[in-house]
PDB file of C-alpha atoms and ligand atoms in Angstrom:
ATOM      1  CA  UNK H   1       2.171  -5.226 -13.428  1.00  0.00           C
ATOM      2  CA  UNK H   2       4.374  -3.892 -10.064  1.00  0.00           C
ATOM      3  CA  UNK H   3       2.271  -2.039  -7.760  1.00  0.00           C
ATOM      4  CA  UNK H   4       4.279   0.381  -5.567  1.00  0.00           C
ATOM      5  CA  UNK H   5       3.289   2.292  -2.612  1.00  0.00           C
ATOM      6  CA  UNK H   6       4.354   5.958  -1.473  1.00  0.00           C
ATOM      7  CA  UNK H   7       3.738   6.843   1.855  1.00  0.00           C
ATOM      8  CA  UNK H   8       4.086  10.490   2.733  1.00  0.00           C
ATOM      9  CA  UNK H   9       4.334  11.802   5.971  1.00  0.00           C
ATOM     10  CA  UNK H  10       5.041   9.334   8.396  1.00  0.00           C
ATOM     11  CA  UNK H  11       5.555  11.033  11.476  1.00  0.00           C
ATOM     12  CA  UNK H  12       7.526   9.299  14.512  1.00  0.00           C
ATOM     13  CA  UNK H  13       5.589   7.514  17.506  1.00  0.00           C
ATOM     14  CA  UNK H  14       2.191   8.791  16.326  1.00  0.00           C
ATOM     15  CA  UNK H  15       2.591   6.923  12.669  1.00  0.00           C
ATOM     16  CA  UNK H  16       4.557   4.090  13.510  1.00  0.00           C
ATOM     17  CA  UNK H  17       1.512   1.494  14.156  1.00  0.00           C
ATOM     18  CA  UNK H  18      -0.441   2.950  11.297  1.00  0.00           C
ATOM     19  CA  UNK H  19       2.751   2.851   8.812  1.00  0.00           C
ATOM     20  CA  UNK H  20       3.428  -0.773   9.865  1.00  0.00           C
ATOM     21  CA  UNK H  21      -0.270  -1.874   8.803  1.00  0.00           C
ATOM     22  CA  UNK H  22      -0.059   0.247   5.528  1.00  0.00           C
ATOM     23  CA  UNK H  23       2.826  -2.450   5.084  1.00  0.00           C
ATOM     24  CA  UNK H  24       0.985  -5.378   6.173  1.00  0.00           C
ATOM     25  CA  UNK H  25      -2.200  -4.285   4.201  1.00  0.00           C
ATOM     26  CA  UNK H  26       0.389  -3.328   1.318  1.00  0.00           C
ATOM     27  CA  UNK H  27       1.967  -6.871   1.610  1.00  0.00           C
ATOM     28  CA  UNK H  28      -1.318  -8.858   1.931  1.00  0.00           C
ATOM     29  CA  UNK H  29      -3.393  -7.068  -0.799  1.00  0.00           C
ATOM     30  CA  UNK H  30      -0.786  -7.823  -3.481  1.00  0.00           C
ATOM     31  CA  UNK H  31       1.218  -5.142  -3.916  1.00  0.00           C
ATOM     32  CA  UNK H  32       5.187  -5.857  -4.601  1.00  0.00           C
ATOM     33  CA  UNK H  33       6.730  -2.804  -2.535  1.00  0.00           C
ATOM     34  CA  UNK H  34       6.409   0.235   0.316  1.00  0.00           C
ATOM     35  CA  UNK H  35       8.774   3.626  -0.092  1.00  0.00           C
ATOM     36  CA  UNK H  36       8.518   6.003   2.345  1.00  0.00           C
ATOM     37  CA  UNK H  37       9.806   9.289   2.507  1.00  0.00           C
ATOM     38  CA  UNK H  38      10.774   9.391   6.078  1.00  0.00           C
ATOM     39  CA  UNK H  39      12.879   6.540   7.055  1.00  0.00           C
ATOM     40  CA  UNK H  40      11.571   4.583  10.764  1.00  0.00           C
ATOM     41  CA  UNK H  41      13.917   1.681  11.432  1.00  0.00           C
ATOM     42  CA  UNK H  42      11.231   0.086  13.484  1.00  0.00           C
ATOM     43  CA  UNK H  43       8.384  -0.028  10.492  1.00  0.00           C
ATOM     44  CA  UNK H  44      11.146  -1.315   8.543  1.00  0.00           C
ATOM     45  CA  UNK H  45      12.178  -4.104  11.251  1.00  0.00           C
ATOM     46  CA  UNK H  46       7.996  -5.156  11.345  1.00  0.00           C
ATOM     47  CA  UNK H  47       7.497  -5.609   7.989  1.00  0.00           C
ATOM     48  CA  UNK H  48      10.332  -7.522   7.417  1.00  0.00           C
ATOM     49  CA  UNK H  49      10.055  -9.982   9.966  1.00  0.00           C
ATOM     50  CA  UNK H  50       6.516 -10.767   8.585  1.00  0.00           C
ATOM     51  CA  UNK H  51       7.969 -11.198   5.329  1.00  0.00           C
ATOM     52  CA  UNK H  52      10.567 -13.467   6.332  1.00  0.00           C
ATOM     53  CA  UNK H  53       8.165 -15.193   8.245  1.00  0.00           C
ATOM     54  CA  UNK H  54       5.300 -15.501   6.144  1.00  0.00           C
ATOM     55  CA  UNK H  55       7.194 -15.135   3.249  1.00  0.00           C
ATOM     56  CA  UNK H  56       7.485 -13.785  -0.721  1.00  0.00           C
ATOM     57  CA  UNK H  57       9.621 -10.768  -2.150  1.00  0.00           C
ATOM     58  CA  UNK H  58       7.905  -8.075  -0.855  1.00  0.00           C
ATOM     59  CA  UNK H  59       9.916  -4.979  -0.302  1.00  0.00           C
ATOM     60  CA  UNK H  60      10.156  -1.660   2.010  1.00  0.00           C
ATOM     61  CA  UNK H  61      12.693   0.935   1.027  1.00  0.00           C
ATOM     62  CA  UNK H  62      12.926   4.932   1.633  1.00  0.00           C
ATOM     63  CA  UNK H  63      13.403   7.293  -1.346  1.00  0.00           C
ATOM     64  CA  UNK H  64      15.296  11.042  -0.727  1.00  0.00           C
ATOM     65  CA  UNK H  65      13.300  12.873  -3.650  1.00  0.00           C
ATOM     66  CA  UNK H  66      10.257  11.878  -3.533  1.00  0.00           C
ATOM     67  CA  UNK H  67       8.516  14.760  -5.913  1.00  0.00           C
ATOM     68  CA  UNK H  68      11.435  13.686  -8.558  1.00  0.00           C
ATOM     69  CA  UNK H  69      10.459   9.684  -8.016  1.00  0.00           C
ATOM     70  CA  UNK H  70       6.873   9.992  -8.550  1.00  0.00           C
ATOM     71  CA  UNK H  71       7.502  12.743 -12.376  1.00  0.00           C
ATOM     72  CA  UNK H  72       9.561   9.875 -13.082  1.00  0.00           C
ATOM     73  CA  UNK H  73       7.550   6.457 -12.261  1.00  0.00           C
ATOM     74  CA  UNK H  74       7.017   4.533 -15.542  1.00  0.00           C
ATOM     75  CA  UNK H  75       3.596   3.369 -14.903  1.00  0.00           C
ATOM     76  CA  UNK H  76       0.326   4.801 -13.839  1.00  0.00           C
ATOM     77  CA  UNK H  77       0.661   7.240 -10.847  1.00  0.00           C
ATOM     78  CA  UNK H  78      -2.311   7.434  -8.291  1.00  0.00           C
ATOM     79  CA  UNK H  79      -3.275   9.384  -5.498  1.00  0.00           C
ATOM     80  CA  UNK H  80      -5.363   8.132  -2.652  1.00  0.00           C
ATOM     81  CA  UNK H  81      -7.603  11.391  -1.549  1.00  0.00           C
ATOM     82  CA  UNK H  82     -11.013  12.080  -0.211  1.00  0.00           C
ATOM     83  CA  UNK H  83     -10.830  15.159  -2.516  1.00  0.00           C
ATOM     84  CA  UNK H  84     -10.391  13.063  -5.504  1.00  0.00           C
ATOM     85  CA  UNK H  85     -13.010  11.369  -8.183  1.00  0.00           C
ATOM     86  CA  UNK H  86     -14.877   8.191  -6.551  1.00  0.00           C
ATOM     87  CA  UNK H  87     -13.081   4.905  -7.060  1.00  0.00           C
ATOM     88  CA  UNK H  88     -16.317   3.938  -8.579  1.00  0.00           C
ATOM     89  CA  UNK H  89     -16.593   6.199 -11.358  1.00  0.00           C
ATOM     90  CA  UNK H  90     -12.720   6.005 -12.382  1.00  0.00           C
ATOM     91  CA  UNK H  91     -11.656   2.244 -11.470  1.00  0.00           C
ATOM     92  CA  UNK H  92     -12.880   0.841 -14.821  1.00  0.00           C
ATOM     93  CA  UNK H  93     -10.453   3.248 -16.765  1.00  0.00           C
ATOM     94  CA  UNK H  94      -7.222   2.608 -14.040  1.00  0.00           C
ATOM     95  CA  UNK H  95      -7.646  -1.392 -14.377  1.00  0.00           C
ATOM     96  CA  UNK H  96      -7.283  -1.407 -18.309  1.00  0.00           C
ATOM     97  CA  UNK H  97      -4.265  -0.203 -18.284  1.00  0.00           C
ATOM     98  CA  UNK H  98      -1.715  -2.995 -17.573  1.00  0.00           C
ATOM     99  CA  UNK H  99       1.075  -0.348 -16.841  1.00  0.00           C
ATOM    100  CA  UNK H 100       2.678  -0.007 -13.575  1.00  0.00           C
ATOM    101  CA  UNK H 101       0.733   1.399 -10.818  1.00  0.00           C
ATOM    102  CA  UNK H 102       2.119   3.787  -8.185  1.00  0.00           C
ATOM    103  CA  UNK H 103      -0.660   4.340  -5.110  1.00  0.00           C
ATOM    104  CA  UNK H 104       0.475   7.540  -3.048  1.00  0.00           C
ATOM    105  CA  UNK H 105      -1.058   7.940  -0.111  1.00  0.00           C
ATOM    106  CA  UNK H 106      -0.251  10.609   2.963  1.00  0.00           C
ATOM    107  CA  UNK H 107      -0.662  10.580   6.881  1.00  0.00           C
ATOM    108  CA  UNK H 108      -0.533  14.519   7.738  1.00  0.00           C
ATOM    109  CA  UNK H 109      -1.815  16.950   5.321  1.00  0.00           C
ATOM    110  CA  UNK H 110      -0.421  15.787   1.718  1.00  0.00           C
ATOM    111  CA  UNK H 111       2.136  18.562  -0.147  1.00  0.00           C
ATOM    112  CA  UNK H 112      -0.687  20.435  -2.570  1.00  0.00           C
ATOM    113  CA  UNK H 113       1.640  19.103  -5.797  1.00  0.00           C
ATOM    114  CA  UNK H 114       0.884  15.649  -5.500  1.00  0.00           C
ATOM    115  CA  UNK H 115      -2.537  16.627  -6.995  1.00  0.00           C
ATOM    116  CA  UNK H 116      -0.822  17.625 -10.019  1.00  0.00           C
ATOM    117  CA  UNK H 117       1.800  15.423 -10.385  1.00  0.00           C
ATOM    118  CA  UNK H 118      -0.552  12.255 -10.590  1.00  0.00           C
ATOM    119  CA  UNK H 119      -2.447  10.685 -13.360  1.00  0.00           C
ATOM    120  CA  UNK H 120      -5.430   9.606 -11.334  1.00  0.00           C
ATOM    121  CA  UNK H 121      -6.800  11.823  -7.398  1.00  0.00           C
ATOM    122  CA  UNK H 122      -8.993   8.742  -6.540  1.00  0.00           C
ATOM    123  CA  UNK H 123     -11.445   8.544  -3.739  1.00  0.00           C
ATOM    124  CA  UNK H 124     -12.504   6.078  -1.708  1.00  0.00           C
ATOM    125  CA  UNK H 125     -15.880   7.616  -1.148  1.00  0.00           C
ATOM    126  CA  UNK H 126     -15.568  11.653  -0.484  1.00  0.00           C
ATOM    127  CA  UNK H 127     -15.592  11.207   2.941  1.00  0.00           C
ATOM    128  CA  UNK H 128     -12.289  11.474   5.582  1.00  0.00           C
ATOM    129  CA  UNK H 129     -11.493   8.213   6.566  1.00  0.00           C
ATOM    130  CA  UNK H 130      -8.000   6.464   6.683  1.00  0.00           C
ATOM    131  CA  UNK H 131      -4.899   5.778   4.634  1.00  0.00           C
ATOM    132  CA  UNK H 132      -4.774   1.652   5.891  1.00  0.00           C
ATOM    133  CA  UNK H 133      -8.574   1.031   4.487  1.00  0.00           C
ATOM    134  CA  UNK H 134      -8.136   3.298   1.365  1.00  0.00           C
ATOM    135  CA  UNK H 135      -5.076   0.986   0.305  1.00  0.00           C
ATOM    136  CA  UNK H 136      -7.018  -1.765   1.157  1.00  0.00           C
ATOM    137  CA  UNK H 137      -9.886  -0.883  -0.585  1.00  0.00           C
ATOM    138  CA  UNK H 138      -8.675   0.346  -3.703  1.00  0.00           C
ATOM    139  CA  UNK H 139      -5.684  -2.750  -3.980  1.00  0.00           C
ATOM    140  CA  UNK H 140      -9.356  -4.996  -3.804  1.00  0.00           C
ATOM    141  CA  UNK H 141     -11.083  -3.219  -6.353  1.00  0.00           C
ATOM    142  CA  UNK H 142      -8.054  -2.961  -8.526  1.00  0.00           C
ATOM    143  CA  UNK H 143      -7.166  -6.846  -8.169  1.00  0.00           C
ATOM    144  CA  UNK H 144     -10.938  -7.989  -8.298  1.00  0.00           C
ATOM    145  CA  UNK H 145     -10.265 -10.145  -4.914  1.00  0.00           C
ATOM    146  CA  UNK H 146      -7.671 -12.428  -6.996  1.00  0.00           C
ATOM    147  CA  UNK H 147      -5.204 -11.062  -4.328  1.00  0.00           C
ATOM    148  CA  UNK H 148      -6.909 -12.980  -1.560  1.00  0.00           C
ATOM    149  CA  UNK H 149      -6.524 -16.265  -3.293  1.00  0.00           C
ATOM    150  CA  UNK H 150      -1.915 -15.940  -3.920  1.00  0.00           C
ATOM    151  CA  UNK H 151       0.168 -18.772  -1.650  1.00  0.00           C
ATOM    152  CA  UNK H 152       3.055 -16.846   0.170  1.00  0.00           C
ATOM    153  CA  UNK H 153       5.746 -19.577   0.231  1.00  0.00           C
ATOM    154  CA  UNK H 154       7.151 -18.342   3.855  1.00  0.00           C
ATOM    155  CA  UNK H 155       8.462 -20.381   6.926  1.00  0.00           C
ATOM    156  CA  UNK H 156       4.517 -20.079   8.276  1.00  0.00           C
ATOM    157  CA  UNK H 157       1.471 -21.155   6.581  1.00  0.00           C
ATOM    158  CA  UNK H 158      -2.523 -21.241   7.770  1.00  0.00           C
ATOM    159  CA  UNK H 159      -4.212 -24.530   7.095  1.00  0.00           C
ATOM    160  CA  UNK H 160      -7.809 -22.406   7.123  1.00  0.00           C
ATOM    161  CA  UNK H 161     -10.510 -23.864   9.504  1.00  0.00           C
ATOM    162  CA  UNK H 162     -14.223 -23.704   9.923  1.00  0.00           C
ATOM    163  CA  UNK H 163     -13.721 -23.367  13.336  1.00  0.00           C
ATOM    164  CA  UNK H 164      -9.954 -23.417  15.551  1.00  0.00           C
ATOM    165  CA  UNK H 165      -6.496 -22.403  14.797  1.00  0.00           C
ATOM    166  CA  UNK H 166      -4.245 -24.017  12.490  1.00  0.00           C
ATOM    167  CA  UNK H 167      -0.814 -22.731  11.848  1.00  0.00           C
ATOM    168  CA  UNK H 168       2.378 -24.776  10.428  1.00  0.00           C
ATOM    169  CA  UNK H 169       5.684 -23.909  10.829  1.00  0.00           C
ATOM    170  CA  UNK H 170       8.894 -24.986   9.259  1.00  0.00           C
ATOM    171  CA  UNK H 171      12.011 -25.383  11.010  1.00  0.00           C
TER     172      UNK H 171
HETATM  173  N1  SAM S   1      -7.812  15.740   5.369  1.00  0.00           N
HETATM  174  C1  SAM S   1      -6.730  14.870   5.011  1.00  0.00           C
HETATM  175  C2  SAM S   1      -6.384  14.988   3.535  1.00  0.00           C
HETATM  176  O1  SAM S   1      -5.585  15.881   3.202  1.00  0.00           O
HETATM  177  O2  SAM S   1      -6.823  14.176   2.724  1.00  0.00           O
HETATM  178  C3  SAM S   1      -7.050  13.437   5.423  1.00  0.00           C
HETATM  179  C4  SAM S   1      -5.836  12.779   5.920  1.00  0.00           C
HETATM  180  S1  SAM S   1      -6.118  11.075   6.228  1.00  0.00           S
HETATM  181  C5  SAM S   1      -5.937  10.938   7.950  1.00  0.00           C
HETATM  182  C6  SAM S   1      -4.624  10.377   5.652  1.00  0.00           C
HETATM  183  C7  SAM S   1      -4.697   9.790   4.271  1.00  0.00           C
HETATM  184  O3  SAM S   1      -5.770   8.857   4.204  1.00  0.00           O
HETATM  185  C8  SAM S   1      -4.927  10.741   3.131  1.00  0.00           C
HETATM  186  O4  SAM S   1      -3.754  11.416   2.750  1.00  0.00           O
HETATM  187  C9  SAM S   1      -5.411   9.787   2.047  1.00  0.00           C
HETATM  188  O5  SAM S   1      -4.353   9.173   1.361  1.00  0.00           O
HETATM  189  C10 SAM S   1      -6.188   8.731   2.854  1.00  0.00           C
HETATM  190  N2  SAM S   1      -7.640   8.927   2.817  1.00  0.00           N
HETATM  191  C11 SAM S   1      -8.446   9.309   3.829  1.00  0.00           C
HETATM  192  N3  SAM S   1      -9.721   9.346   3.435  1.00  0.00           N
HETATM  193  C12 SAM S   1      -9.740   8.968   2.130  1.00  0.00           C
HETATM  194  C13 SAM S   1     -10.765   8.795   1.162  1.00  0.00           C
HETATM  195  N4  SAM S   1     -12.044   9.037   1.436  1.00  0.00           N
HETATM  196  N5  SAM S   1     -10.401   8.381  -0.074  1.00  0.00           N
HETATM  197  C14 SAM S   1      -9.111   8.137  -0.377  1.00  0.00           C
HETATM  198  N6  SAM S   1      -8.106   8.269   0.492  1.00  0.00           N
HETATM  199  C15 SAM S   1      -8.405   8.683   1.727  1.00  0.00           C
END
């Protein structure tokens, strides 16, 4: 199963930090790839650093069209929303399916067809909260946590410690 996902909105200066972590969190949580609609050659630069730093395939890429991109994702197409049915009462249904999954998720207000154009308006609890802990939360609940456990083969690696810092790095 790919997971993919769509960032609308990004806006320049104010989104660049937040866009960046939807990467990281993207990255981390297991996820194979970020497309945003609005290319920012710095996001782009961040996340792949980390990548070829820390390592594995994961990819950032911008797509044109995205309205035509999400009709035409072969998978399971999801959008993060407050206004949408509580993870808890749909997540059983999404993680049967082994199709797929495309996560949307916006920064400024969201274009009103996205509702439509999804399978699944998911939300993280009906209350307004943020884009970076709705991916986060819903890539946990999809994966069941197995997502924390997968080795990155990268140039750096954490040898985890009850207490202190250990980091190695290859040359
Ligand atoms: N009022 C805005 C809206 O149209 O949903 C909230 C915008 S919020 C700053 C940016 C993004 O965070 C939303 O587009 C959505 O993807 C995500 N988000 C915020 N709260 C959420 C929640 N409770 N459940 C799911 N996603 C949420």
């Amino acid at each position: 199963m790919r997971t993919v996902i769509l960032r609308l909105g990004h806006r320049y200066i104010r989104d660049k930090r937040i866009s960046t972590h939807i990467g990281l969190v993207a990255r981390a949580f297991g996820a194979d790839e970020l497309l945003m609609d609005i290319q920012d050659p710095l996001v782009e630069r961040s996340i792949n650093r980390v990548v070829e730093e820390w390592g594995d395939g994961f990819e950032i890429g911008i797509i044109k069209d995205w309205k035509s991109y999400v009709k035409n994702f072969n998978g399971d197409r999801i959008h993060l929303t407050m206004y949408g049915i509580n993870i808890n009462e749909c997540i059983d249904k999404i993680k049967k399916s082994t199709r797929d999954k495309l996560i949307i998720i916006g920064g400024k207000k969201v274009p009103s067809d996205v509702y439509s154009l999804v399978d699944y308006n998911v939300a993280i609890g009906n209350q307004p909260h943020s884009e970076v802990a709705a991916l986060a939360v819903f890539l946990d609940r999809l994966l069941e946590g197995r997502e924390l456990d997968r080795e990155f083969k990268g140039k750096k690696r954490i040898i985890p410690q009850e207490h202190g810092k250990r980091l190695v790095e290859d040359s």
